[in-house]
Tab-separated table of C-alpha atoms and ligand atoms in Angstrom:
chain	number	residue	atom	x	y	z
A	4	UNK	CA	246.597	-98.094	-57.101
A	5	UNK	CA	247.836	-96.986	-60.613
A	6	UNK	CA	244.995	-94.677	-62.325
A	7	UNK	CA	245.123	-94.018	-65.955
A	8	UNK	CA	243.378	-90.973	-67.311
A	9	UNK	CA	241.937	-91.504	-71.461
A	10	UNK	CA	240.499	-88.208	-72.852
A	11	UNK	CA	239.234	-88.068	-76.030
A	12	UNK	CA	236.161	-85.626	-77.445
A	13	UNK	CA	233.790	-89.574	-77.516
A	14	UNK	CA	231.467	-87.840	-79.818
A	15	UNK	CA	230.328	-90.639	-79.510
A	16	UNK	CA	231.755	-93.632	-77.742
A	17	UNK	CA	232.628	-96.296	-80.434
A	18	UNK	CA	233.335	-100.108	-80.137
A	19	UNK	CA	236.698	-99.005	-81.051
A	20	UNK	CA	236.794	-96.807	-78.070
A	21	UNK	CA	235.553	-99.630	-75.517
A	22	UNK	CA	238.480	-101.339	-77.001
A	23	UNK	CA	240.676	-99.571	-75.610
A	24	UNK	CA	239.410	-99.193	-72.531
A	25	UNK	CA	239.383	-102.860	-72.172
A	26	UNK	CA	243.613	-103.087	-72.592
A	27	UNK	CA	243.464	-99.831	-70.602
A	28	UNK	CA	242.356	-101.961	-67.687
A	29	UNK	CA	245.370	-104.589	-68.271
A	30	UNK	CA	247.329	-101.849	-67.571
A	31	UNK	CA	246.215	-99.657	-64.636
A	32	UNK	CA	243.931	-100.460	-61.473
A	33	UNK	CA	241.183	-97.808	-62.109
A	34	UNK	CA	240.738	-95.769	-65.617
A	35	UNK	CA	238.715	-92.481	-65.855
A	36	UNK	CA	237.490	-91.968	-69.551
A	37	UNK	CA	237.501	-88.250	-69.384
A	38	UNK	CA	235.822	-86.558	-71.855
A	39	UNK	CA	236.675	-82.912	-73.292
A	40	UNK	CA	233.964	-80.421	-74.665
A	41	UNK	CA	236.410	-79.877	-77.759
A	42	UNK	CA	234.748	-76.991	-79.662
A	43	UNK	CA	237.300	-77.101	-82.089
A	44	UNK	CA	235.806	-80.148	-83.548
A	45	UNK	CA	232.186	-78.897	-83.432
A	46	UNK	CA	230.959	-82.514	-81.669
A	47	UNK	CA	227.646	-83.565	-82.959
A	48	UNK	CA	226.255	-84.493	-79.035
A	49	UNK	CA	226.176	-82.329	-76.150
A	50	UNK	CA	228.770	-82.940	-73.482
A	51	UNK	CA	226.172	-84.490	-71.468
A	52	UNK	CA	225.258	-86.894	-73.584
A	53	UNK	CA	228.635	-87.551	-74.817
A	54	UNK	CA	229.250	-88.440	-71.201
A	55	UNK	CA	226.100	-90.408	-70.915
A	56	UNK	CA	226.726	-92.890	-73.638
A	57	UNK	CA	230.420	-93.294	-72.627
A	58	UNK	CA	228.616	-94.819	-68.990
A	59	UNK	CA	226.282	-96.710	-70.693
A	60	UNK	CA	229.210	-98.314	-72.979
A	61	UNK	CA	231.542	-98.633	-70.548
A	62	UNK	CA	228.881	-99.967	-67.548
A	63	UNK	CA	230.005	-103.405	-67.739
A	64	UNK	CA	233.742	-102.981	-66.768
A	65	UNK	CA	234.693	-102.281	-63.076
A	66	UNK	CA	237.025	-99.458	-62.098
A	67	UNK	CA	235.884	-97.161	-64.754
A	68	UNK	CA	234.212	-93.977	-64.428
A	69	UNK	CA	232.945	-91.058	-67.055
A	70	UNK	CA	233.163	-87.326	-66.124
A	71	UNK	CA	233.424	-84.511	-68.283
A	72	UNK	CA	236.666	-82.209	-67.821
A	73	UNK	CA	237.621	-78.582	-68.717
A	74	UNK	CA	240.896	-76.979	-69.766
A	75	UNK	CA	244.237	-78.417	-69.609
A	76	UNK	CA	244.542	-82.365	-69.425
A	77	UNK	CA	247.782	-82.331	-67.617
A	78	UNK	CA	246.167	-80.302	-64.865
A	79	UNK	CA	243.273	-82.526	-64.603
A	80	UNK	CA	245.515	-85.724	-64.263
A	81	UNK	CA	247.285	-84.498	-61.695
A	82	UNK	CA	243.748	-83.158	-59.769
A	83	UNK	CA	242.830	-86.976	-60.389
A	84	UNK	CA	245.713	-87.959	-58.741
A	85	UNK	CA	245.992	-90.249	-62.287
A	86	UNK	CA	249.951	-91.954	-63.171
A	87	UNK	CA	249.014	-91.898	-66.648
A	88	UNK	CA	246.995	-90.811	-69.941
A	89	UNK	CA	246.059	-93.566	-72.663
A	90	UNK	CA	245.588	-93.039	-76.262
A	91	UNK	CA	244.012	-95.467	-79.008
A	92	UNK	CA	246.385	-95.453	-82.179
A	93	UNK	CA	244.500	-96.593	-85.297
A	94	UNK	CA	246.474	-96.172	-88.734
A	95	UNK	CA	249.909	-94.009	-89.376
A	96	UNK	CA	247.400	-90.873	-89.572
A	97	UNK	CA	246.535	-90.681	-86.045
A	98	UNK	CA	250.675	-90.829	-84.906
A	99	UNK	CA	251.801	-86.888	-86.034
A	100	UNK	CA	249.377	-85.592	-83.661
A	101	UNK	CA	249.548	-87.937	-80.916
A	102	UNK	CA	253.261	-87.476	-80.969
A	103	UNK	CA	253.264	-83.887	-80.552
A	104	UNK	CA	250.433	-83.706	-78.158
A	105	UNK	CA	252.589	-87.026	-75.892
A	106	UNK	CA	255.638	-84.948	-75.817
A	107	UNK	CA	254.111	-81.662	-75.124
A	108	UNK	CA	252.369	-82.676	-72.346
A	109	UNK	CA	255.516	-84.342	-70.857
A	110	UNK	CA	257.533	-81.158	-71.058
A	111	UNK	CA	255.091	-79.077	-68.896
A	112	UNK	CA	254.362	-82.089	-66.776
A	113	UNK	CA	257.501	-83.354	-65.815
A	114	UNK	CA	256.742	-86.889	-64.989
A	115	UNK	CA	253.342	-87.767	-67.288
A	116	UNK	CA	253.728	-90.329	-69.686
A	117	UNK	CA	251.444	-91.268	-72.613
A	118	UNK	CA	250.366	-94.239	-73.459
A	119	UNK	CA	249.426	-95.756	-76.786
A	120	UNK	CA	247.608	-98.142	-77.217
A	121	UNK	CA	246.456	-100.071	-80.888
A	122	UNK	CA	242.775	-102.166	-81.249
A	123	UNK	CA	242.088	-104.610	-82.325
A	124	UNK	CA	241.743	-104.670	-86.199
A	125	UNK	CA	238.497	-104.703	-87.268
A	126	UNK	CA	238.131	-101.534	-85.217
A	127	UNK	CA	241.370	-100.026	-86.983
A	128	UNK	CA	239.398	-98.395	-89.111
A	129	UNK	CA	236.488	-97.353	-86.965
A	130	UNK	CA	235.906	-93.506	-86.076
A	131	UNK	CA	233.357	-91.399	-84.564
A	132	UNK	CA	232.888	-89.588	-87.548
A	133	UNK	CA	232.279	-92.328	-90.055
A	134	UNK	CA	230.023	-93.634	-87.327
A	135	UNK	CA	228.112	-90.275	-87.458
A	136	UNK	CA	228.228	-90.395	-91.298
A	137	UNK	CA	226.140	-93.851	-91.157
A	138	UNK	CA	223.614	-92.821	-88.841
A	139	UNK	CA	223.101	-89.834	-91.061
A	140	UNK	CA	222.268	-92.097	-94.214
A	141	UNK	CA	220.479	-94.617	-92.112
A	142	UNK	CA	223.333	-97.362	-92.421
A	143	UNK	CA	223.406	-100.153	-89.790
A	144	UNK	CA	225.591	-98.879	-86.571
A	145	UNK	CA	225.503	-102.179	-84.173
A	146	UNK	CA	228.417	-103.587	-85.242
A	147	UNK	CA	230.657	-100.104	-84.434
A	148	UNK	CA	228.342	-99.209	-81.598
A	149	UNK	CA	226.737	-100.475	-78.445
A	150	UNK	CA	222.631	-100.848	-79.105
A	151	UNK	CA	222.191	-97.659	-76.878
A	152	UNK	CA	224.490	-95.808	-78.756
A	153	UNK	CA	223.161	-96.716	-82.096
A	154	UNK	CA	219.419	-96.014	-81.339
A	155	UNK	CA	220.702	-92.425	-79.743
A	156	UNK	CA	222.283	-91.388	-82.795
A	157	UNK	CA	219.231	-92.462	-84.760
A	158	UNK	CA	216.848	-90.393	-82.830
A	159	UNK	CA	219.473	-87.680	-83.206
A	160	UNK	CA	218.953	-87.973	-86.625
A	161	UNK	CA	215.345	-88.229	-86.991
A	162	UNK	CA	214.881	-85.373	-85.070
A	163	UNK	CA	216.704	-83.354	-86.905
A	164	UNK	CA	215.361	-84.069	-90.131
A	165	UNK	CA	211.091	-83.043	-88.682
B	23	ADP	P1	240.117	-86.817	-79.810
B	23	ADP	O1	239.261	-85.727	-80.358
B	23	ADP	O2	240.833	-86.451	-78.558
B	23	ADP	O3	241.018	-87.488	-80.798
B	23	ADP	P2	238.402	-89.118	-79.961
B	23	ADP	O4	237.159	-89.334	-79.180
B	23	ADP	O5	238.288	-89.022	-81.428
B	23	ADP	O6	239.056	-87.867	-79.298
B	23	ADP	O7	239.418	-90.260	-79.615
B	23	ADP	C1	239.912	-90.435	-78.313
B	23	ADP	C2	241.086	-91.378	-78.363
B	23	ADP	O8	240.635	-92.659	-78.780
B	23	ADP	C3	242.174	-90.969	-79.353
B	23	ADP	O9	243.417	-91.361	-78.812
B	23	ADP	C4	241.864	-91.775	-80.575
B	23	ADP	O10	243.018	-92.019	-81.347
B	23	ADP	C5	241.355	-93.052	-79.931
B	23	ADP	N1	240.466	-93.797	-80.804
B	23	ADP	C6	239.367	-93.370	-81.447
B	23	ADP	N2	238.811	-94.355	-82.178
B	23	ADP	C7	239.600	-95.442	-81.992
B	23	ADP	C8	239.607	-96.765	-82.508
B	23	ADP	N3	238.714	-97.195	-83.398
B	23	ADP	N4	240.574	-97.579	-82.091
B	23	ADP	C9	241.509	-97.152	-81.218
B	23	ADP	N5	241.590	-95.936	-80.722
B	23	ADP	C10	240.653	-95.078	-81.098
């Protein structure tokens, strides 16, 4: 059974995202999308929610679960008992970091290997935070979003404008 671990902050969840998953599954038996509190990047949704919409996105493929994780990923792979992280690579932007973060993580892991994997183009583009920018100016989200997703961030929105 070959488990595959894909963090990411999911703030939120994006077609893009699914994507990935979906190739993810080619790949490995069972994938946990594992997603990270990331302060850093001052997420828009709570962790719980974050996590919420990732299960509701991801509820149609079997052998995937959702859980929210804390401190370092290499540790938490290996408390998963996981063979492998995945990582979605959009444009030549996204490849300094990734880099960095692959081979970092491989030289106090040992063994852990990264891998990348690209989407499918029209979601080349896509990113959580142009995703958040629409929903902000009321721009149509379904085709970057599942429905849930879409009608979450619009509340989100609403809400915060009464
Ligand atoms: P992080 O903050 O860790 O980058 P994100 O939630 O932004 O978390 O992304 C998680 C992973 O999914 C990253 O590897 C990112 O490159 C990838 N990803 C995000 N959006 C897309 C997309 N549209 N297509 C493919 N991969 C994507």
């Amino acid at each position: 059974m070959r488990i595959g671990v894909y963090p990411g902050t999911f703030d939120p969840i994006t077609r893009g995202h699914t994507d990935i998953v979906a190739r993810s599954l080619q790949l490995f038996d069972r994938l946990i999308v594992a997603v990270a509190p990331n302060p850093r990047k001052e997420p828009l949704l709570p962790i719980n929610d974050r996590v919420e919409l990732a299960q509701i996105a991801t509820k149609n493929f079997a052998h995937v679960e959702v859980e929210a994780f804390n401190g370092l990923l290499v540790e938490y792979v290996h408390s998963r008992g996981a063979h492998g992280i995945i990582r979605g690579l959009r444009a030549l932007s996204d490849f300094e970091h990734e880099f960095q973060m692959a081979l970092l993580n491989r030289k106090i892991a040992g063994q852990l290997e990264t891998v990348f994997l690209m989407p499918s183009e029209e979601y080349s583009y896509l990113t959580s935070s142009i995703v958040k920018e629409l929903a902000m100016f009321g721009g149509p989200l379904e085709d970057f979003v599942c429905p849930e997703v879409a009608q979450r961030l619009r509340q989100w929105y609403d809400g915060s404008k009464s």
